[in-house]
Short mmCIF file of C-alpha atoms and ligand atoms in Angstrom, two decimals:
data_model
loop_
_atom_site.label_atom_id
_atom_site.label_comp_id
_atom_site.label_asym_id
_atom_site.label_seq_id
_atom_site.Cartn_x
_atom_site.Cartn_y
_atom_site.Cartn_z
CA UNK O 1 112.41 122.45 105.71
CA UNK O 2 111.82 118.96 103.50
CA UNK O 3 113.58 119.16 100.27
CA UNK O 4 111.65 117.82 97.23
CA UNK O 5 112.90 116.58 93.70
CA UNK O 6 110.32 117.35 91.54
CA UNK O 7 111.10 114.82 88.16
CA UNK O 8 108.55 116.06 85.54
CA UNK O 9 107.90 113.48 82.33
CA UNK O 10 104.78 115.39 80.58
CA UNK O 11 101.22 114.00 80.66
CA UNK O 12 97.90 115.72 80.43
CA UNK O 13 99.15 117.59 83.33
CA UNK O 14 101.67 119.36 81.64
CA UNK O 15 100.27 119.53 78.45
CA UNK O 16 98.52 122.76 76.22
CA UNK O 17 96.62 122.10 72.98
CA UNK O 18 98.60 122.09 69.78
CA UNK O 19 97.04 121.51 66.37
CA UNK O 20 97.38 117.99 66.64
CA UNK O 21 95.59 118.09 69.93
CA UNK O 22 97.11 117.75 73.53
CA UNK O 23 100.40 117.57 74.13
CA UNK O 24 102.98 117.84 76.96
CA UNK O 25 104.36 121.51 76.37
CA UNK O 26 104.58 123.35 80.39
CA UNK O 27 107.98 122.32 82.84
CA UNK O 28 108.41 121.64 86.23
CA UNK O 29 108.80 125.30 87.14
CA UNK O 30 106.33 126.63 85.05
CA UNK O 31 103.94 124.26 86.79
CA UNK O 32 105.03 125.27 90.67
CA UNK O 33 104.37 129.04 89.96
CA UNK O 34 100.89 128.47 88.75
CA UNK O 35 100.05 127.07 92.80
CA UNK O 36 101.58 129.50 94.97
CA UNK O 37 99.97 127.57 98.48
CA UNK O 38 103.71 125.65 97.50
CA UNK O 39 105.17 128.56 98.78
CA UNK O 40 106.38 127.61 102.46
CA UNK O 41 105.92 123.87 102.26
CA UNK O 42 109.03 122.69 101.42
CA UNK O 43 111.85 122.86 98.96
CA UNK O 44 111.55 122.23 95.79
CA UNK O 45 114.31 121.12 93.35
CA UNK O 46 113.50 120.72 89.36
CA UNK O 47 114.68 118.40 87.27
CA UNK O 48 112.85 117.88 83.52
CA UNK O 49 113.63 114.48 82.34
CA UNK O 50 111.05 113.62 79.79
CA UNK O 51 108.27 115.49 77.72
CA UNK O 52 105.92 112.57 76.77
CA UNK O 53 102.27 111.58 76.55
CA UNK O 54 102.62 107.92 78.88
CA UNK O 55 100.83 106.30 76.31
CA UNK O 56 104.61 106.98 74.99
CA UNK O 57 106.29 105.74 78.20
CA UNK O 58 108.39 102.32 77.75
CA UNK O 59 110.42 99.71 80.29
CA UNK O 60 113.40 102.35 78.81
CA UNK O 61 111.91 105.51 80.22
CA UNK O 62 111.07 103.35 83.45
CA UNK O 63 114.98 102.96 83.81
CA UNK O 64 115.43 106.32 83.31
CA UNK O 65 112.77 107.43 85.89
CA UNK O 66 114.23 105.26 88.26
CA UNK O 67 117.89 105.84 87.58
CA UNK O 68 117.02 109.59 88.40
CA UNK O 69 114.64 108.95 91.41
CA UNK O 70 117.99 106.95 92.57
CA UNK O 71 120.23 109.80 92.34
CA UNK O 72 117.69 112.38 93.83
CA UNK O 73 117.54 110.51 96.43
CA UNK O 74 120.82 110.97 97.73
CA UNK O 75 120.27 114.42 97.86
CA UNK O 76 116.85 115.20 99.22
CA UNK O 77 114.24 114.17 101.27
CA UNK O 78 111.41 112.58 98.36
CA UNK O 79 110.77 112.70 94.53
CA UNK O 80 107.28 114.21 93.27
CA UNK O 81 106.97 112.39 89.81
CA UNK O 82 104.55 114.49 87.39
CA UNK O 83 103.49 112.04 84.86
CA UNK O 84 100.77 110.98 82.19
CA UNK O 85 97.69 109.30 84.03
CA UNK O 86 96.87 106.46 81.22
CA UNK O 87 100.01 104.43 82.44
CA UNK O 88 101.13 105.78 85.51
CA UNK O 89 100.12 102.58 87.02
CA UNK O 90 102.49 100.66 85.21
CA UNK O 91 105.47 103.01 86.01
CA UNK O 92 104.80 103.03 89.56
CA UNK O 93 104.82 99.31 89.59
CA UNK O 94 108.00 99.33 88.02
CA UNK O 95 109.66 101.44 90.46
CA UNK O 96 108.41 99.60 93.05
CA UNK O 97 110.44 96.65 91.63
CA UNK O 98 113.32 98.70 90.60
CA UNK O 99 113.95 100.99 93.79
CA UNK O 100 114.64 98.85 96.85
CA UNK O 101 114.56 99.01 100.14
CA UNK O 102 112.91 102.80 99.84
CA UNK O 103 113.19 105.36 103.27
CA UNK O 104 111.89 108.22 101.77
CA UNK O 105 108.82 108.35 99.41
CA UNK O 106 108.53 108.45 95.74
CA UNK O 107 105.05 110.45 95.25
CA UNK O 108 103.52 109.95 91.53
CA UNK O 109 100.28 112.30 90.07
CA UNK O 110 99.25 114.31 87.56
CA UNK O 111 95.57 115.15 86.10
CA UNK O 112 92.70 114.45 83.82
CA UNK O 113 92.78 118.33 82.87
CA UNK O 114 95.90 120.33 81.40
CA UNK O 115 96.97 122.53 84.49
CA UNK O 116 96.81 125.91 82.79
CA UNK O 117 93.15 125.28 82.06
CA UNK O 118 90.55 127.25 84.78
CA UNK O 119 88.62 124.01 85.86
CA UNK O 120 92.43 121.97 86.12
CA UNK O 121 92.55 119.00 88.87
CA UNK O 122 96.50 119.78 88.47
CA UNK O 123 97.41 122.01 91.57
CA UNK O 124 95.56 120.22 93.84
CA UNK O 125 97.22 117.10 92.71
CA UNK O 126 100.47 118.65 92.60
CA UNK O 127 99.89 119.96 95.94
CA UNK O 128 98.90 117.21 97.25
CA UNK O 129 101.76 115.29 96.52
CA UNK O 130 103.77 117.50 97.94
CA UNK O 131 101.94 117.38 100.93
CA UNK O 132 102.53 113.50 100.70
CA UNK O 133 106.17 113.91 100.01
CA UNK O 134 107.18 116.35 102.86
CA UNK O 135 105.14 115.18 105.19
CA UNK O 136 107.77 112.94 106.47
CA UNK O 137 106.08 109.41 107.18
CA UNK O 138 105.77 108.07 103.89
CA UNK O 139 108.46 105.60 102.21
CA UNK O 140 108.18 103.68 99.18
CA UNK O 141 106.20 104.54 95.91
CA UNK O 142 102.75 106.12 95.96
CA UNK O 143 100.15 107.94 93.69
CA UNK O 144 98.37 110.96 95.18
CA UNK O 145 95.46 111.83 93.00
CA UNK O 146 92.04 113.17 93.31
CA UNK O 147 92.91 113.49 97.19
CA UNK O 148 93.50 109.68 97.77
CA UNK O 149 97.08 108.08 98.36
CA UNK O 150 97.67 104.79 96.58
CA UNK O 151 100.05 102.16 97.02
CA UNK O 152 101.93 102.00 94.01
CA UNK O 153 101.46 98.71 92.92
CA UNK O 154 97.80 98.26 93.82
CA UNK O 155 96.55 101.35 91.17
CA UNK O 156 94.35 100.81 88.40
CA UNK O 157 93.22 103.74 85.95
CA UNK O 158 89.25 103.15 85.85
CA UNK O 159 88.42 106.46 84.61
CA UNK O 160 89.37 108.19 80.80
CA UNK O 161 88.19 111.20 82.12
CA UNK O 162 86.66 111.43 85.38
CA UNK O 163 88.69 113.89 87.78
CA UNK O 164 88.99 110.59 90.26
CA UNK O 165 90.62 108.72 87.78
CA UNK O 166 92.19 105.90 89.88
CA UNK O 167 91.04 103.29 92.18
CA UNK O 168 93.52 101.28 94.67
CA UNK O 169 92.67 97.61 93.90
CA UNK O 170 92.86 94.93 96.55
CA UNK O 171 94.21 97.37 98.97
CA UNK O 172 92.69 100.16 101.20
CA UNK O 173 94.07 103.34 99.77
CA UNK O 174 97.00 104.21 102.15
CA UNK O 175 95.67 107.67 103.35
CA UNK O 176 94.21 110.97 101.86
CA UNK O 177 94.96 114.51 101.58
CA UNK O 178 91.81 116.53 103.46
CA UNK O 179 91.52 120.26 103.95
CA UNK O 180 95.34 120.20 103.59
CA UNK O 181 96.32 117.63 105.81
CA UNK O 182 97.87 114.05 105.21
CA UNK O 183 95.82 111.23 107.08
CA UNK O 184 97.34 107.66 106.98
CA UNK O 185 95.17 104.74 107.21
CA UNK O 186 97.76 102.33 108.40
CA UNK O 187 101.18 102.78 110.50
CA UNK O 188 103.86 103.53 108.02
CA UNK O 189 106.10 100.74 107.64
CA UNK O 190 109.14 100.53 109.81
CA UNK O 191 112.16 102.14 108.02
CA UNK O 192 114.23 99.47 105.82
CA UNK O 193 117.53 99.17 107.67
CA UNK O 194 119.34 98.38 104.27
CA UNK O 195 120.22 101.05 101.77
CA UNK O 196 118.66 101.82 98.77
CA UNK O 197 119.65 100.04 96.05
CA UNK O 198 119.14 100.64 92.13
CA UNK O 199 118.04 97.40 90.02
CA UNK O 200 116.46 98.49 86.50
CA UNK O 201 117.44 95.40 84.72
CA UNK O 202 114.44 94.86 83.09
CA UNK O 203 113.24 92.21 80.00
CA UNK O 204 110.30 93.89 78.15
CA UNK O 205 109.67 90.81 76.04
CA UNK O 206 106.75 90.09 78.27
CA UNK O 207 103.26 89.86 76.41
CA UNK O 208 100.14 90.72 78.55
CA UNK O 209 97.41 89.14 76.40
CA UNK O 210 93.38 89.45 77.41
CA UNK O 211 91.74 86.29 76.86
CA UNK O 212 88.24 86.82 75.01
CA UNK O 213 85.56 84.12 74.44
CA UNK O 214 86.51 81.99 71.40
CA UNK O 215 89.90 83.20 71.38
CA UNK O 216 92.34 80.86 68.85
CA UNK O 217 95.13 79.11 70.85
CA UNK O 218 97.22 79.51 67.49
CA UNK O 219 97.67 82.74 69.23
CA UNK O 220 99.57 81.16 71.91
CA UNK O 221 101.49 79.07 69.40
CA UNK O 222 102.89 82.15 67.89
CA UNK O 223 104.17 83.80 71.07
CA UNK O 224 107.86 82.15 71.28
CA UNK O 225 108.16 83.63 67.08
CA UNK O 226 108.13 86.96 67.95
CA UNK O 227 109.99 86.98 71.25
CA UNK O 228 108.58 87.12 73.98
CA UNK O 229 110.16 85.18 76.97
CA UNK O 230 106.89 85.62 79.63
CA UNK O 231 103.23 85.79 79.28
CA UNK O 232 100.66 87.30 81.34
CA UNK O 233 97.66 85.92 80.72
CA UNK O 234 94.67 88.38 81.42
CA UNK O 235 92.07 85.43 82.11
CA UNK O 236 88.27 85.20 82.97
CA UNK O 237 86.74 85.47 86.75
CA UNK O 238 89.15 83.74 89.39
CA UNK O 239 91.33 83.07 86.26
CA UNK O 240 89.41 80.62 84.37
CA UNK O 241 91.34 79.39 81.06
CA UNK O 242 89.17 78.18 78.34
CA UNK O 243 89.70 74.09 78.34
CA UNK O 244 87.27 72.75 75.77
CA UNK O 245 86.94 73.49 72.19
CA UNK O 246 89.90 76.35 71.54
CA UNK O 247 91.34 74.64 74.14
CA UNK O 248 94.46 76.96 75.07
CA UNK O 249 95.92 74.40 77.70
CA UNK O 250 98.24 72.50 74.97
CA UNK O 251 99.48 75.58 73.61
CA UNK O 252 100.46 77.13 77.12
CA UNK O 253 101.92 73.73 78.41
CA UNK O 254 104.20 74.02 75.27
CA UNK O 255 104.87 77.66 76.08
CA UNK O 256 105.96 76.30 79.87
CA UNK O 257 108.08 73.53 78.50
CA UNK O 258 109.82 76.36 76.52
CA UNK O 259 111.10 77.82 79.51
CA UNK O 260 108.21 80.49 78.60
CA UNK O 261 106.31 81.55 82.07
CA UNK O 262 102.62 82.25 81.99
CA UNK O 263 101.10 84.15 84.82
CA UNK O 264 97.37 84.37 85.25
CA UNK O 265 95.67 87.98 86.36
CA UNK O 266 91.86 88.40 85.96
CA UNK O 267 89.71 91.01 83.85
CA UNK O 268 88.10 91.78 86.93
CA UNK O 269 89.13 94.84 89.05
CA UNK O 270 88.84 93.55 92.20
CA UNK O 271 89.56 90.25 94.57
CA UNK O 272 91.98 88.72 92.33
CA UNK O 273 92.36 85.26 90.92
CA UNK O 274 92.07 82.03 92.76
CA UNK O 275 92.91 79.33 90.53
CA UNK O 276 91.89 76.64 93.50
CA UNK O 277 88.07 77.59 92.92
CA UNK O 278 86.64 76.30 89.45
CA UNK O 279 87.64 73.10 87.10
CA UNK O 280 88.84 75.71 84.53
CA UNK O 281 91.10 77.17 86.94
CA UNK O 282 92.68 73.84 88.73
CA UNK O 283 93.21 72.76 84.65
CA UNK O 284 95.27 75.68 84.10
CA UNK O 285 97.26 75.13 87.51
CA UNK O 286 98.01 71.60 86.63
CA UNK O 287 99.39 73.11 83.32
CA UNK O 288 101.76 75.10 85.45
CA UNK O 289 100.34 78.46 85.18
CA UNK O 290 101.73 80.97 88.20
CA UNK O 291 98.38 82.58 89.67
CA UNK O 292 99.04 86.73 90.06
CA UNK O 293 96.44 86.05 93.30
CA UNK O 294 96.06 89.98 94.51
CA UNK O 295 98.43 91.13 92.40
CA UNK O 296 97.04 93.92 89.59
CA UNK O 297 97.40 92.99 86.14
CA UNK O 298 100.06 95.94 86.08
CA UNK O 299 101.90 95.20 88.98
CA UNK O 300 102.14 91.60 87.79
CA UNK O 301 103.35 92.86 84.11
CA UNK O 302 105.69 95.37 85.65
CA UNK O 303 107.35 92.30 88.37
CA UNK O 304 107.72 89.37 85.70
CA UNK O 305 109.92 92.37 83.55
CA UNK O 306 111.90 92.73 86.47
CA UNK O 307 112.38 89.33 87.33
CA UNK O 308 113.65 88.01 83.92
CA UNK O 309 115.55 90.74 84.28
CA UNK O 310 117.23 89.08 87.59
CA UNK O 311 117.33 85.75 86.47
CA UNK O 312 115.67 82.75 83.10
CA UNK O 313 115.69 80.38 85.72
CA UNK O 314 112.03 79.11 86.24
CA UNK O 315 112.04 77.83 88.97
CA UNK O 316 114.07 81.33 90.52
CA UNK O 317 111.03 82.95 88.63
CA UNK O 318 108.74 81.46 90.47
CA UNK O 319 109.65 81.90 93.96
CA UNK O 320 110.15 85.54 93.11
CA UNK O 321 106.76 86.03 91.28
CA UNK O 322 105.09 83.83 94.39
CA UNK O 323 107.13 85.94 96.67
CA UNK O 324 105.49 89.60 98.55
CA UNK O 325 108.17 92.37 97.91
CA UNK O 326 106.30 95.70 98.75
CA UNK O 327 102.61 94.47 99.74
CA UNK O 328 102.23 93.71 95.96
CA UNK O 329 99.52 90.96 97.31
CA UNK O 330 96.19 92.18 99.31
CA UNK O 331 96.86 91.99 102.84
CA UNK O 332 95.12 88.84 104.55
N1 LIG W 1 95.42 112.44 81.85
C1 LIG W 1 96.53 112.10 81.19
O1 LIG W 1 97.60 112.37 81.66
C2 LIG W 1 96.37 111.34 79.89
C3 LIG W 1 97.51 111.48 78.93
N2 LIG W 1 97.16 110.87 77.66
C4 LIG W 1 98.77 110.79 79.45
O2 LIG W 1 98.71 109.71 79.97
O3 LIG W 1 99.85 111.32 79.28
#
């Protein structure tokens, strides 16, 4: 029989209402004896390593998620991650960056309703997951929620409260839990024949900034003041960059010249950018702007944290922002 890590960090899932509203108050444990279809479907190990809303989850408690994802991983066969929905995508995005070269898989969910309420989406996520982590084909990071398995870095949280909270952007989901069963949509990926490896150096002085109409490119001026060393520049459409008027070209040349990399994502949930398309995109290539093409906005947040945590060079920064680690880009 599989043996399972479950790594519980709070969330909605885990929470019970306290006079200052929800907050994470059940553990691991408590939460397996509330489903009892567990029973039989694999082992399951506990570890409690955080108690937090996500909204209070950091690039520290990343490290920390990863550093003990690592370690159970040398031990047993996946890691079910119970965790806060509002920024799971981020953290899985992270430890996609942070845990390499992944054999086993690394199974993120949790729920829209506290799992000791009557109407909870909790056990069936939880179950789920486990489903996804013991069933034995799966490697690398993953949400399982609402029934749907998600490549980690290709989530995006598009509902506050609806029970199927989270979409897979610019990738088919990669399978889905039905009547009990785990169906893949694609072959799993051939097993990495390097070992895992550990790399949570991570710089969280990166700004993700949405551009809005109008927007003052003294904005941009200030960035370097308050210390940020990257920008990711949440821009219009294929990426569009506003180039007349509040022109914020100067501004982000000057950021470049700084040794400051701006990447461009778009407000929109699907397809991308494609800075090749429109004037106001080619403007804001020739500025030297790095295009996040498929990425998600929170994939491409969560990689340029990890990569000036590798290296300042920008050149080094980007070939590695340019380069496909995981299927971080759609698939052509
Ligand atoms: N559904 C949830 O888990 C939301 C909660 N605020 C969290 O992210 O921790």
């Amino acid at each position: 029989m599989k043996k399972v890590l479950l790594l519980s960090t709070g969330g909605t899932i885990a929470s019970s209402p306290t006079e200052n509203g929800l907050s994470p108050q059940i553990d691991g444990a408590s939460m397996v004896r509330l489903i009892p279809e567990l029973n039989g479907l694999c082992e399951i190990h506990y570890k409690e390593l955080l108690s937090l809303d996500s909204t209070n989850i950091q690039p520290e408690e990343w490290a920390s998620i990863a550093q003990a994802v690592f370690a159970g991983l040398s031990i047993f066969d996946g890691v079910v991650i119970t965790h806060g929905t509002d920024t799971m995508a981020y953290t899985a995005a992270a430890l996609s960056f942070m845990l390499q070269n992944l054999n086993k898989p690394v199974i993120l969910t949790g729920s829209q309703i506290p799992i000791g309420e009557p109407n909870t989406d909790g056990k069936r996520n939880i179950l789920d997951a486990f489903r996804a982590a013991a069933d034995g084909r799966l490697a690398g990071v993953y949400l399982v929620f609402d029934g749907i398995i998600i490549h980690g870095c290709h989530a995006r949280k598009t509902s506050s409260l609806g029970l199927h909270a989270f979409e897979s952007i610019n990738r088919e989901p990669e399978g889905a839990i039905k009547d009990g069963k785990v169906i893949l949509n694609r072959e799993p990926a051939l097993p990495s024949r390097k070992s895992l490896t550990l790399n949570d150096n991570f710089n969280p002085n990166v700004l993700l900034l949405k551009l809005v109409p109008g927007m003052k490119p003294e904005l941009l001026e200030a960035i370097p003041q308050l210390g940020y060393r990257a920008v990711v520049l949440e821009a219009f459409g294929l990426g569009g960059i506003p180039n007349t008027r509040r022109n914020l070209l100067p501004p982000i040349k000057a950021l470049i010249k700084r040794e400051i990399p701006v990447a461009v994502t778009t407000q929109c949930i699907h397809d991308g950018c494609d800075l090749t398309v429109y004037d106001v995109g080619v403007e804001a290539s020739k500025a030297g702007v790095l295009s996040a093409g498929t990425m998600t906005t929170e994939a491409a947040f969560a990689k340029l944290m990890w990569i000036l945590g590798q290296t300042t060079d920008l050149n080094k920064i980007k070939e590695l922002f340019n380069q496909d680690f995981f299927g971080e880009f759609a698939e052509n």
